[in-house]
XYZ file of C-alpha atoms in Angstrom:
123
model
C 5.903 17.138 0.544
C 7.910 14.060 -0.492
C 8.458 13.162 3.164
C 4.733 13.435 3.853
C 3.892 11.051 0.998
C 6.314 8.332 2.100
C 5.064 8.699 5.683
C 1.525 8.085 4.396
C 2.787 5.039 2.509
C 4.408 3.725 5.700
C 1.177 4.393 7.625
C -0.715 2.408 4.967
C 1.672 -0.553 5.329
C 1.431 -0.306 9.134
C -2.347 -0.562 8.772
C -1.900 -3.653 6.602
C 0.529 -5.162 9.093
C -1.816 -4.486 12.028
C -4.854 -5.563 9.990
C -6.393 -2.131 10.722
C -9.076 -1.730 8.076
C -10.180 1.770 9.177
C -6.683 3.225 8.726
C -6.230 1.582 5.330
C -9.721 2.646 4.200
C -9.083 6.293 5.166
C -5.912 6.268 3.049
C -7.558 4.735 -0.037
C -9.391 6.421 -2.914
C -12.327 4.366 -4.203
C -12.408 2.914 -6.691
C -8.676 2.242 -6.488
C -6.553 0.482 -9.078
C -4.311 -2.372 -7.940
C -1.748 -4.153 -10.126
C 0.411 -7.084 -9.090
C 1.243 -10.701 -9.764
C -2.436 -11.687 -9.911
C -3.233 -9.047 -12.542
C -4.875 -5.679 -12.403
C -8.234 -4.531 -11.186
C -10.291 -1.518 -10.273
C -11.661 -2.102 -6.787
C -14.651 -0.425 -5.143
C -14.891 -0.050 -1.368
C -17.078 -3.135 -0.780
C -14.760 -5.370 -2.813
C -11.699 -3.854 -1.135
C -13.149 -4.661 2.306
C -13.819 -8.280 1.277
C -10.265 -8.593 -0.065
C -8.855 -7.065 3.113
C -10.875 -9.348 5.387
C -10.034 -12.465 3.360
C -6.333 -11.761 3.956
C -6.793 -12.022 7.737
C -4.785 -15.233 7.929
C -1.995 -13.852 5.731
C -0.059 -11.858 8.289
C 2.702 -9.635 6.981
C 5.496 -7.776 8.676
C 7.276 -4.908 6.981
C 11.011 -5.470 7.409
C 12.326 -2.562 5.360
C 11.375 0.220 2.943
C 14.299 1.542 0.875
C 15.313 3.307 -2.329
C 12.392 5.715 -2.111
C 11.693 8.077 -4.999
C 8.831 10.564 -4.697
C 7.660 13.360 -6.976
C 4.972 15.963 -6.522
C 3.386 16.279 -9.982
C 0.857 18.961 -9.085
C -0.501 20.437 -5.883
C -2.888 17.525 -5.564
C -1.012 14.593 -7.173
C 2.128 12.754 -6.083
C 3.831 9.526 -7.095
C 6.187 7.348 -5.121
C 8.247 4.245 -5.843
C 10.272 2.153 -3.424
C 11.556 -1.277 -2.590
C 9.926 -3.135 0.287
C 10.901 -6.294 2.101
C 8.065 -8.208 3.740
C 7.947 -11.251 5.948
C 5.014 -13.537 5.291
C 3.885 -15.583 8.285
C 2.248 -18.766 7.070
C 3.294 -22.403 7.446
C 6.896 -21.321 7.073
C 8.512 -17.932 7.512
C 9.129 -16.456 4.081
C 10.407 -13.040 3.165
C 9.901 -11.386 -0.156
C 11.170 -8.251 -1.824
C 8.995 -6.144 -4.089
C 9.162 -2.836 -5.842
C 6.027 -0.782 -5.399
C 4.584 2.352 -6.911
C 1.684 4.439 -5.677
C -0.201 7.456 -6.936
C -1.549 9.717 -4.204
C -4.163 12.404 -4.764
C -5.349 15.114 -2.422
C -9.096 14.875 -1.923
C -11.019 17.076 0.533
C -7.672 18.173 2.004
C -6.606 14.541 2.651
C -4.101 12.436 0.721
C -5.434 9.082 -0.514
C -3.888 6.343 -2.640
C -5.627 5.899 -6.002
C -3.199 3.436 -7.633
C -0.806 0.876 -6.179
C 1.412 -1.629 -7.954
C 3.632 -4.365 -6.586
C 6.182 -6.372 -8.503
C 7.979 -9.199 -6.733
C 11.709 -9.127 -7.382
C 13.278 -12.343 -8.623
C 15.716 -13.884 -6.180
């Protein structure tokens, strides 16, 4: 099960990298909770789509996912934490390292992410 959860997480990031809204939407529970350097928020599907589309110019590339820890808490709930290194393509190439956590729930026989956090690591 742990392998399946991290594969879903990788698929989610691949959708972000490819700017593939349909893939990301299918892997997201709505409303979802997001926490990061800009604060925390509960996001419904319409708001999520606006956020996703507004990030069109902010291309990311996943360089590495490491130090993965995953636990199945119940038959329908799993948590995962990992370190990710991203390359941000803007005016200058910039890479950043974050630690992330996600809570996945099984809904209608499909796993979806209900909570995601990102914390940028200090250099």
